GROMACS .gro file of C-alpha atoms in nm:
model
  446
    1VAL     CA    1  17.067   1.220   0.119
    2ASP     CA    2  16.766   1.348  -0.078
    3SER     CA    3  16.822   1.703   0.046
    4LEU     CA    4  17.179   1.697  -0.088
    5ALA     CA    5  17.120   1.519  -0.418
    6TYR     CA    6  17.216   1.708  -0.731
    7TRP     CA    7  17.202   1.399  -0.950
    8ASN     CA    8  16.907   1.247  -1.135
    9ASP     CA    9  16.803   0.908  -1.003
   10PRO     CA   10  16.650   0.770  -1.208
   11GLN     CA   11  16.770   0.950  -1.515
   12GLY     CA   12  16.516   1.066  -1.771
   13GLU     CA   13  16.397   0.824  -2.034
   14ARG     CA   14  16.612   0.975  -2.308
   15ASP     CA   15  16.929   0.924  -2.105
   16GLN     CA   16  16.818   0.574  -2.001
   17GLN     CA   17  16.780   0.478  -2.369
   18PHE     CA   18  17.105   0.645  -2.486
   19GLN     CA   19  17.342   0.410  -2.670
   20PRO     CA   20  17.720   0.471  -2.678
   21PRO     CA   21  17.795   0.602  -3.031
   22PHE     CA   22  18.158   0.489  -3.050
   23LYS     CA   23  18.140   0.119  -2.969
   24GLY     CA   24  18.130  -0.037  -3.315
   25SER     CA   25  17.915  -0.330  -3.423
   26ASP     CA   26  17.697  -0.519  -3.176
   27GLY     CA   27  17.843  -0.843  -3.300
   28ASP     CA   28  18.200  -0.751  -3.206
   29ALA     CA   29  18.381  -0.954  -2.942
   30GLU     CA   30  18.404  -0.806  -2.595
   31LYS     CA   31  18.668  -0.532  -2.573
   32TYR     CA   32  18.828  -0.372  -2.271
   33ILE     CA   33  18.960  -0.053  -2.116
   34THR     CA   34  19.233  -0.105  -1.855
   35PHE     CA   35  19.423   0.151  -1.653
   36THR     CA   36  19.654   0.213  -1.361
   37VAL     CA   37  19.567   0.444  -1.073
   38ASP     CA   38  19.707   0.796  -1.050
   39THR     CA   39  19.980   0.831  -0.783
   40GLY     CA   40  19.855   1.161  -0.643
   41GLY     CA   41  19.601   1.248  -0.372
   42TRP     CA   42  19.243   1.140  -0.375
   43ASN     CA   43  19.097   1.414  -0.594
   44ASN     CA   44  19.374   1.361  -0.852
   45ILE     CA   45  19.281   0.992  -0.850
   46ARG     CA   46  18.913   1.082  -0.890
   47MET     CA   47  18.982   1.315  -1.182
   48SER     CA   48  19.179   1.047  -1.367
   49MET     CA   49  18.906   0.795  -1.290
   50GLU     CA   50  18.635   1.016  -1.435
   51ILE     CA   51  18.827   1.037  -1.764
   52ILE     CA   52  18.864   0.658  -1.781
   53PHE     CA   53  18.499   0.596  -1.699
   54VAL     CA   54  18.378   0.840  -1.965
   55ILE     CA   55  18.596   0.674  -2.231
   56ALA     CA   56  18.471   0.330  -2.129
   57ALA     CA   57  18.108   0.447  -2.136
   58ALA     CA   58  18.144   0.620  -2.476
   59THR     CA   59  18.305   0.318  -2.638
   60GLY     CA   60  18.084   0.052  -2.484
   61ARG     CA   61  18.388  -0.134  -2.354
   62THR     CA   62  18.415  -0.339  -2.042
   63LEU     CA   63  18.612  -0.148  -1.776
   64VAL     CA   64  18.868  -0.346  -1.581
   65LEU     CA   65  18.914  -0.204  -1.230
   66PRO     CA   66  19.267  -0.221  -1.090
   67PRO     CA   67  19.330  -0.441  -0.786
   68LYS     CA   68  19.265  -0.277  -0.448
   69ALA     CA   69  19.577  -0.093  -0.330
   70PRO     CA   70  19.685   0.165  -0.074
   71LEU     CA   71  19.584   0.506  -0.204
   72TYR     CA   72  19.802   0.807  -0.136
   73ARG     CA   73  19.674   1.014   0.160
   74LEU     CA   74  19.383   0.769   0.211
   75ARG     CA   75  19.523   0.560   0.489
   76GLY     CA   76  19.298   0.651   0.782
   77ASP     CA   77  19.222   0.284   0.844
   78LEU     CA   78  19.559   0.133   0.928
   79LYS     CA   79  19.408  -0.213   0.976
   80ASN     CA   80  19.293  -0.222   0.614
   81ILE     CA   81  19.487   0.013   0.386
   82HIS     CA   82  19.370  -0.131   0.053
   83ARG     CA   83  19.088   0.049  -0.126
   84GLY     CA   84  18.916   0.039  -0.465
   85PHE     CA   85  18.679   0.276  -0.639
   86ALA     CA   86  18.371   0.077  -0.538
   87ASP     CA   87  18.450   0.168  -0.177
   88PHE     CA   88  18.358   0.528  -0.250
   89PHE     CA   89  18.117   0.525  -0.550
   90PRO     CA   90  17.795   0.324  -0.605
   91LEU     CA   91  17.927   0.125  -0.899
   92ASP     CA   92  17.728  -0.193  -0.837
   93THR     CA   93  17.380  -0.057  -0.910
   94GLU     CA   94  17.185  -0.210  -1.195
   95GLU     CA   95  17.150   0.122  -1.375
   96PHE     CA   96  17.522   0.196  -1.362
   97GLN     CA   97  17.607  -0.152  -1.491
   98LYS     CA   98  17.390  -0.075  -1.793
   99LYS     CA   99  17.615   0.222  -1.869
  100VAL     CA  100  17.951   0.064  -1.799
  101LYS     CA  101  18.018  -0.306  -1.753
  102ILE     CA  102  18.278  -0.343  -1.481
  103ILE     CA  103  18.492  -0.641  -1.392
  104SER     CA  104  18.790  -0.685  -1.160
  105THR     CA  105  19.147  -0.745  -1.275
  106GLU     CA  106  19.114  -1.095  -1.132
  107GLU     CA  107  18.809  -1.163  -1.352
  108PHE     CA  108  18.985  -1.017  -1.655
  109VAL     CA  109  19.293  -1.236  -1.606
  110GLU     CA  110  19.080  -1.545  -1.552
  111LYS     CA  111  18.882  -1.481  -1.871
  112GLU     CA  112  19.143  -1.334  -2.107
  113GLY     CA  113  19.485  -1.410  -1.954
  114GLY     CA  114  19.509  -1.765  -2.090
  115ALA     CA  115  19.659  -1.877  -2.419
  116ASN     CA  116  19.325  -1.834  -2.600
  117GLY     CA  117  19.241  -1.500  -2.449
  118VAL     CA  118  19.294  -1.153  -2.590
  119ALA     CA  119  19.556  -1.076  -2.320
  120PRO     CA  120  19.763  -1.393  -2.258
  121ILE     CA  121  20.003  -1.350  -1.967
  122PRO     CA  122  20.368  -1.380  -2.075
  123GLU     CA  123  20.521  -1.678  -1.895
  124ASP     CA  124  20.792  -1.467  -1.732
  125MET     CA  125  20.520  -1.242  -1.584
  126ARG     CA  126  20.273  -1.505  -1.471
  127GLU     CA  127  20.393  -1.549  -1.109
  128GLY     CA  128  20.398  -1.174  -1.039
  129VAL     CA  129  20.063  -1.112  -1.203
  130MET     CA  130  19.889  -1.388  -1.012
  131LYS     CA  131  20.029  -1.265  -0.681
  132SER     CA  132  19.905  -0.909  -0.751
  133VAL     CA  133  19.573  -0.972  -0.917
  134LYS     CA  134  19.347  -0.933  -0.611
  135VAL     CA  135  19.534  -0.688  -0.389
  136CYS     CA  136  19.859  -0.513  -0.473
  137ASN     CA  137  20.114  -0.284  -0.307
  138LYS     CA  138  20.285   0.025  -0.438
  139MET     CA  139  20.634  -0.085  -0.331
  140LYS     CA  140  20.804  -0.247  -0.629
  141LYS     CA  141  21.005  -0.483  -0.415
  142MET     CA  142  20.693  -0.654  -0.281
  143ASP     CA  143  20.591  -0.992  -0.428
  144ASN     CA  144  20.241  -0.850  -0.499
  145ALA     CA  145  20.360  -0.516  -0.638
  146CYS     CA  146  20.112  -0.319  -0.844
  147GLU     CA  147  20.393  -0.282  -1.095
  148ASN     CA  148  20.339  -0.648  -1.187
  149ILE     CA  149  19.991  -0.566  -1.319
  150ALA     CA  150  20.103  -0.238  -1.478
  151GLN     CA  151  20.376  -0.406  -1.681
  152TYR     CA  152  20.148  -0.686  -1.794
  153LEU     CA  153  19.869  -0.451  -1.909
  154SER     CA  154  20.117  -0.221  -2.087
  155GLN     CA  155  20.247  -0.520  -2.282
  156VAL     CA  156  19.915  -0.679  -2.382
  157GLY     CA  157  19.719  -0.358  -2.433
  158HIS     CA  158  19.728  -0.081  -2.688
  159VAL     CA  159  19.854   0.233  -2.517
  160PRO     CA  160  19.720   0.553  -2.676
  161ASP     CA  161  19.960   0.846  -2.698
  162ALA     CA  162  19.729   1.070  -2.495
  163ARG     CA  163  19.895   1.239  -2.200
  164ALA     CA  164  19.676   1.501  -2.038
  165LYS     CA  165  19.948   1.767  -2.020
  166ASP     CA  166  20.004   1.761  -2.395
  167TYR     CA  167  19.688   1.620  -2.555
  168CYS     CA  168  19.314   1.653  -2.590
  169PHE     CA  169  19.113   1.337  -2.655
  170VAL     CA  170  18.856   1.376  -2.933
  171PHE     CA  171  18.546   1.175  -3.015
  172ASP     CA  172  18.417   1.267  -3.364
  173GLU     CA  173  18.163   1.054  -3.549
  174ASP     CA  174  18.313   1.120  -3.892
  175VAL     CA  175  18.662   1.019  -3.781
  176PHE     CA  176  18.522   0.711  -3.607
  177ASN     CA  177  18.362   0.607  -3.936
  178GLY     CA  178  18.687   0.657  -4.128
  179ASP     CA  179  18.603   0.996  -4.280
  180GLU     CA  180  18.765   1.337  -4.262
  181VAL     CA  181  18.683   1.593  -3.996
  182SER     CA  182  18.411   1.833  -4.114
  183ASP     CA  183  18.476   2.207  -4.117
  184GLU     CA  184  18.226   2.253  -3.832
  185SER     CA  185  18.392   1.990  -3.618
  186GLU     CA  186  18.737   2.125  -3.696
  187GLU     CA  187  18.631   2.462  -3.561
  188SER     CA  188  18.500   2.311  -3.239
  189ILE     CA  189  18.817   2.098  -3.199
  190SER     CA  190  19.040   2.402  -3.249
  191THR     CA  191  18.842   2.602  -2.993
  192PHE     CA  192  18.862   2.320  -2.743
  193CYS     CA  193  19.217   2.192  -2.796
  194GLY     CA  194  19.405   2.511  -2.870
  195THR     CA  195  19.771   2.421  -2.934
  196ARG     CA  196  19.743   2.078  -2.770
  197LYS     CA  197  19.802   1.764  -2.975
  198ARG     CA  198  19.494   1.569  -3.072
  199ALA     CA  199  19.427   1.203  -2.999
  200PHE     CA  200  19.117   1.067  -3.182
  201TRP     CA  201  18.914   0.760  -3.104
  202ASN     CA  202  18.951   0.625  -3.458
  203PRO     CA  203  18.888   0.292  -3.633
  204ASP     CA  204  19.236   0.163  -3.550
  205MET     CA  205  19.183   0.239  -3.180
  206ASN     CA  206  18.843   0.080  -3.193
  207GLN     CA  207  18.982  -0.246  -3.332
  208GLN     CA  208  19.214  -0.295  -3.037
  209ALA     CA  209  19.089  -0.565  -2.801
  210VAL     CA  210  19.249  -0.396  -2.499
  211VAL     CA  211  19.317  -0.022  -2.471
  212HIS     CA  212  19.536   0.054  -2.172
  213PHE     CA  213  19.592   0.390  -2.004
  214ARG     CA  214  19.918   0.417  -1.810
  215ALA     CA  215  19.768   0.684  -1.582
  216GLY     CA  216  19.975   0.578  -1.284
  217GLU     CA  217  20.302   0.680  -1.445
  218LYS     CA  218  20.432   1.036  -1.421
  219GLU     CA  219  20.462   1.100  -1.793
  220TRP     CA  220  20.127   0.939  -1.871
  221ARG     CA  221  19.909   1.095  -1.600
  222LEU     CA  222  19.549   1.194  -1.675
  223LEU     CA  223  19.565   1.482  -1.429
  224ALA     CA  224  19.289   1.687  -1.590
  225HIS     CA  225  18.915   1.742  -1.563
  226PHE     CA  226  18.724   1.511  -1.796
  227TYR     CA  227  18.541   1.799  -1.962
  228GLY     CA  228  18.869   1.982  -2.025
  229PHE     CA  229  19.048   1.678  -2.171
  230ILE     CA  230  18.774   1.485  -2.361
  231HIS     CA  231  18.591   1.661  -2.644
  232PHE     CA  232  18.287   1.533  -2.826
  233THR     CA  233  18.236   1.736  -3.144
  234ASN     CA  234  17.861   1.673  -3.113
  235PRO     CA  235  17.762   1.883  -2.809
  236ALA     CA  236  17.449   1.672  -2.748
  237ILE     CA  237  17.674   1.370  -2.697
  238GLY     CA  238  17.922   1.569  -2.489
  239ASN     CA  239  17.644   1.696  -2.260
  240TYR     CA  240  17.516   1.340  -2.214
  241TYR     CA  241  17.853   1.235  -2.076
  242LYS     CA  242  17.867   1.535  -1.849
  243ARG     CA  243  17.533   1.422  -1.712
  244PHE     CA  244  17.671   1.069  -1.685
  245VAL     CA  245  17.946   1.190  -1.453
  246ARG     CA  246  17.705   1.407  -1.256
  247ASP     CA  247  17.443   1.135  -1.212
  248TYR     CA  248  17.660   0.826  -1.157
  249LEU     CA  249  18.008   0.920  -1.040
  250ARG     CA  250  17.906   1.064  -0.706
  251TYR     CA  251  17.990   0.950  -0.354
  252ASN     CA  252  17.789   0.670  -0.196
  253ASP     CA  253  17.487   0.720   0.029
  254GLN     CA  254  17.674   0.644   0.349
  255ILE     CA  255  17.906   0.940   0.283
  256TYR     CA  256  17.612   1.166   0.189
  257CYS     CA  257  17.402   1.063   0.485
  258SER     CA  258  17.672   1.166   0.733
  259ALA     CA  259  17.729   1.492   0.547
  260GLY     CA  260  17.356   1.561   0.547
  261LYS     CA  261  17.337   1.526   0.923
  262ILE     CA  262  17.605   1.790   0.966
  263VAL     CA  263  17.450   2.026   0.709
  264LYS     CA  264  17.118   1.999   0.892
  265ALA     CA  265  17.287   2.069   1.227
  266LEU     CA  266  17.470   2.375   1.090
  267GLN     CA  267  17.149   2.506   0.941
  268ALA     CA  268  16.952   2.448   1.261
  269GLU     CA  269  17.209   2.646   1.460
  270ALA     CA  270  17.217   2.914   1.192
  271ALA     CA  271  16.841   2.948   1.201
  272GLU     CA  272  16.860   3.045   1.565
  273ARG     CA  273  17.074   3.336   1.452
  274GLY     CA  274  16.835   3.440   1.182
  275PHE     CA  275  17.014   3.274   0.891
  276ASP     CA  276  16.779   3.048   0.696
  277PRO     CA  277  16.860   2.818   0.402
  278ASP     CA  278  16.762   2.939   0.055
  279GLU     CA  279  16.479   2.788  -0.151
  280GLU     CA  280  16.719   2.518  -0.279
  281GLY     CA  281  16.821   2.410   0.071
  282ALA     CA  282  17.166   2.567   0.069
  283GLY     CA  283  17.322   2.824   0.295
  284GLY     CA  284  17.247   2.939   0.645
  285PHE     CA  285  17.624   2.903   0.695
  286SER     CA  286  17.927   2.964   0.478
  287ALA     CA  287  18.236   2.756   0.419
  288LEU     CA  288  18.611   2.764   0.360
  289HIS     CA  289  18.859   2.504   0.243
  290VAL     CA  290  19.195   2.568   0.402
  291ARG     CA  291  19.451   2.332   0.254
  292ARG     CA  292  19.771   2.293   0.451
  293GLY     CA  293  19.940   1.950   0.444
  294GLU     CA  294  20.158   1.852   0.153
  295LEU     CA  295  20.036   2.098  -0.106
  296GLN     CA  296  20.342   2.163  -0.320
  297TYR     CA  297  20.249   2.520  -0.415
  298LYS     CA  298  20.390   2.700  -0.109
  299LYS     CA  299  20.275   3.047  -0.209
  300VAL     CA  300  19.908   2.955  -0.153
  301LYS     CA  301  19.968   2.809   0.193
  302ILE     CA  302  19.904   3.133   0.377
  303PRO     CA  303  19.865   3.191   0.751
  304ALA     CA  304  19.523   3.231   0.910
  305GLU     CA  305  19.576   3.607   0.948
  306GLU     CA  306  19.590   3.632   0.570
  307TRP     CA  307  19.286   3.410   0.532
  308TYR     CA  308  19.101   3.661   0.744
  309GLU     CA  309  19.228   3.970   0.568
  310ASN     CA  310  19.175   3.826   0.219
  311THR     CA  311  18.819   3.701   0.277
  312LYS     CA  312  18.666   3.903   0.563
  313GLU     CA  313  18.426   4.102   0.349
  314ILE     CA  314  18.266   3.783   0.212
  315TRP     CA  315  18.119   3.669   0.540
  316LYS     CA  316  17.815   3.812   0.719
  317PRO     CA  317  17.825   3.925   1.084
  318LYS     CA  318  17.746   3.635   1.322
  319GLU     CA  319  17.744   3.389   1.031
  320ILE     CA  320  17.881   3.042   1.114
  321LEU     CA  321  18.183   2.942   0.906
  322PHE     CA  322  18.243   2.574   0.842
  323ILE     CA  323  18.612   2.502   0.774
  324ALA     CA  324  18.717   2.197   0.575
  325THR     CA  325  19.089   2.139   0.637
  326ASP     CA  326  19.370   1.892   0.675
  327GLU     CA  327  19.526   2.108   0.945
  328ARG     CA  328  19.517   1.911   1.271
  329ASN     CA  329  19.633   2.191   1.500
  330LYS     CA  330  19.311   2.391   1.534
  331THR     CA  331  19.488   2.676   1.716
  332PHE     CA  332  19.614   2.769   1.370
  333PHE     CA  333  19.266   2.914   1.315
  334ASP     CA  334  19.262   3.138   1.622
  335PRO     CA  335  19.292   3.454   1.408
  336LEU     CA  336  18.971   3.356   1.233
  337ALA     CA  337  18.803   3.242   1.556
  338ALA     CA  338  18.865   3.589   1.699
  339HIS     CA  339  18.620   3.733   1.448
  340PHE     CA  340  18.383   3.448   1.351
  341ASP     CA  341  18.215   3.139   1.496
  342ILE     CA  342  18.394   2.853   1.322
  343ARG     CA  343  18.309   2.487   1.303
  344PHE     CA  344  18.498   2.177   1.194
  345LEU     CA  345  18.408   1.819   1.104
  346ASP     CA  346  18.535   1.707   1.444
  347ASP     CA  347  18.264   1.908   1.615
  348TYR     CA  348  18.000   1.668   1.475
  349PHE     CA  349  18.182   1.340   1.533
  350GLU     CA  350  17.911   1.182   1.749
  351LEU     CA  351  17.613   1.347   1.581
  352ALA     CA  352  17.710   1.220   1.236
  353GLY     CA  353  17.828   0.877   1.361
  354LEU     CA  354  18.175   0.935   1.215
  355GLY     CA  355  18.324   0.677   1.446
  356ASP     CA  356  18.132   0.405   1.261
  357LEU     CA  357  18.255   0.517   0.918
  358ASP     CA  358  18.560   0.444   0.711
  359PRO     CA  359  18.790   0.731   0.818
  360ASN     CA  360  18.889   0.774   0.454
  361TYR     CA  361  18.540   0.918   0.399
  362PHE     CA  362  18.608   1.225   0.615
  363GLY     CA  363  18.754   1.445   0.341
  364MET     CA  364  18.468   1.355   0.112
  365ILE     CA  365  18.219   1.456   0.381
  366ASP     CA  366  18.403   1.785   0.420
  367THR     CA  367  18.362   1.842   0.047
  368ILE     CA  368  17.986   1.786   0.052
  369ILE     CA  369  17.927   2.008   0.356
  370SER     CA  370  18.131   2.290   0.203
  371SER     CA  371  17.937   2.270  -0.124
  372ARG     CA  372  17.616   2.375   0.057
  373GLY     CA  373  17.750   2.694   0.213
  374ARG     CA  374  17.599   3.029   0.116
  375ALA     CA  375  17.942   3.150   0.013
  376PHE     CA  376  18.266   2.962  -0.023
  377ALA     CA  377  18.638   3.049  -0.024
  378GLY     CA  378  18.894   2.790  -0.117
  379THR     CA  379  19.261   2.724  -0.177
  380TRP     CA  380  19.405   2.804  -0.520
  381PHE     CA  381  19.571   2.504  -0.687
  382SER     CA  382  19.371   2.257  -0.477
  383THR     CA  383  19.166   2.001  -0.667
  384PHE     CA  384  18.973   1.949  -0.340
  385THR     CA  385  18.856   2.311  -0.363
  386GLY     CA  386  18.787   2.262  -0.736
  387TYR     CA  387  18.553   1.969  -0.670
  388ILE     CA  388  18.362   2.171  -0.411
  389ASN     CA  389  18.307   2.434  -0.676
  390ARG     CA  390  18.183   2.173  -0.924
  391MET     CA  391  17.940   2.037  -0.669
  392ARG     CA  392  17.815   2.390  -0.605
  393GLY     CA  393  17.770   2.423  -0.984
  394TYR     CA  394  17.574   2.097  -1.003
  395HIS     CA  395  17.338   2.245  -0.744
  396GLY     CA  396  17.290   2.551  -0.966
  397MET     CA  397  17.473   2.786  -0.731
  398THR     CA  398  17.632   3.091  -0.888
  399MET     CA  399  18.009   3.101  -0.913
  400MET     CA  400  17.985   3.466  -0.807
  401ASP     CA  401  17.961   3.338  -0.450
  402THR     CA  402  18.297   3.154  -0.475
  403TRP     CA  403  18.638   3.302  -0.405
  404TYR     CA  404  19.002   3.201  -0.353
  405SER     CA  405  19.216   3.308  -0.061
  406PHE     CA  406  19.512   3.364  -0.297
  407LEU     CA  407  19.468   3.733  -0.391
  408PRO     CA  408  19.602   3.718  -0.749
  409ASN     CA  409  19.324   3.470  -0.832
  410LYS     CA  410  19.067   3.568  -0.573
  411GLU     CA  411  18.788   3.622  -0.830
  412LYS     CA  412  18.903   3.365  -1.087
  413SER     CA  413  18.570   3.184  -1.062
  414HIS     CA  414  18.382   3.505  -1.151
  415HIS     CA  415  18.493   3.482  -1.515
  416TRP     CA  416  18.403   3.207  -1.757
  417GLU     CA  417  18.692   3.177  -1.995
  418ASN     CA  418  18.752   2.935  -2.280
  419ILE     CA  419  19.001   2.688  -2.138
  420ASP     CA  420  19.186   2.547  -2.441
  421HIS     CA  421  19.496   2.426  -2.257
  422PHE     CA  422  19.610   2.183  -1.991
  423ALA     CA  423  19.440   2.286  -1.664
  424PHE     CA  424  19.375   2.109  -1.339
  425ALA     CA  425  19.413   2.364  -1.060
  426PHE     CA  426  19.052   2.486  -1.076
  427GLU     CA  427  18.716   2.386  -1.222
  428TRP     CA  428  18.508   2.594  -1.461
  429PRO     CA  429  18.140   2.598  -1.573
  430ASP     CA  430  18.191   2.390  -1.888
  431GLY     CA  431  18.146   2.092  -1.656
  432TRP     CA  432  17.801   2.181  -1.529
  433ILE     CA  433  17.624   2.475  -1.697
  434GLY     CA  434  17.383   2.387  -1.976
  435ILE     CA  435  17.457   2.013  -1.961
  436ASP     CA  436  17.087   1.920  -1.961
  437GLY     CA  437  17.056   2.068  -2.311
  438ASP     CA  438  17.187   1.961  -2.649
  439VAL     CA  439  17.392   2.268  -2.742
  440THR     CA  440  17.701   2.443  -2.622
  441PRO     CA  441  17.581   2.717  -2.382
  442SER     CA  442  17.672   3.080  -2.408
  443LYS     CA  443  17.939   3.203  -2.167
  444ASP     CA  444  17.776   3.543  -2.132
  445VAL     CA  445  17.554   3.470  -1.831
  446PHE     CA  446  17.635   3.221  -1.557
   0.00000   0.00000   0.00000
């Protein structure tokens, strides 16, 4: 795990002592953030989760985790299909709990769902809520449908008008204190938000006992990268929360340990061919992410022959290529195998002890392995590819060694543009470059 860590553990003293600037008075009663889970694939769920966690951390509110439920495309364990965020992220550590207090929906209902609580359950909803509070199902006809919880929270909570496709979400200290936006802040907001509508965390929002995000509904999705949706007008505060995501919202050690075994095995085999890791422990091999499956953007689902033609100059002769993929028919890759030595996660099943792991971890392990390749080529429009690029960025790897197989955007990552609009199909350096400083970095060199 240590050889793969990009996060700070422990954080520096300044970050440890940081206090959320938008939480109001210390004497205020406990307030809450609640949300529903995005209905897309895992990385869409993760993106939405990051937004919610940053808002909870910045406002000092208690975060109410949804009941465990089946997650789309994460059903590798048919004997136990229900999962929660704590199954993938180390949320129970003492240091994390200092940053964000977390409780379950069951605990929230027990504490606040009564007549004297801040979120009393309407009598006509009580039976459904109580049946769904621990574990819920996506099918609305089920007695323990997740919809029971969603309807309850939408009714008792304040729902901000902040849909990711139309809005940016702004934290400004002047607005929070009831003042006007300064000229300097207005300039930074305009640069960040572009033509998007603005939702501010303002005094009215702060007074609400429960703020609820309907992220599980199509029109209310938070399908965006946290650093492209949330804007702190003070860059020192914004960079702190980018570090918060980097340092705390990472996969658990069990996932990283298995990935580390495979990275070491790839690098050991590569060393026999004369390919050594760099001084940061990366490389020796290169990686691809070939998304097939249910990706809705058909034009980027290209045959293996095109993968070869579109990326062949990236790879070195005799270099091992690790392929992260959801394609189960490995003969699909024969056109690549004809030119390169290719490896898959399956090749390391016993070495990495994958049989002892939650099978829902496998895609996450693929992500970590791919992030340590010398060079990387991914699938345009895939948030899985995007997260690999962010991990590479956290490690300090240049984006000049990242490409896409889709020719119109093959070198998209080689240009750092100002993204002032709704974007989710790729990640960009705003999320990782310069985040250990207190200023907005220049985009000239990256």
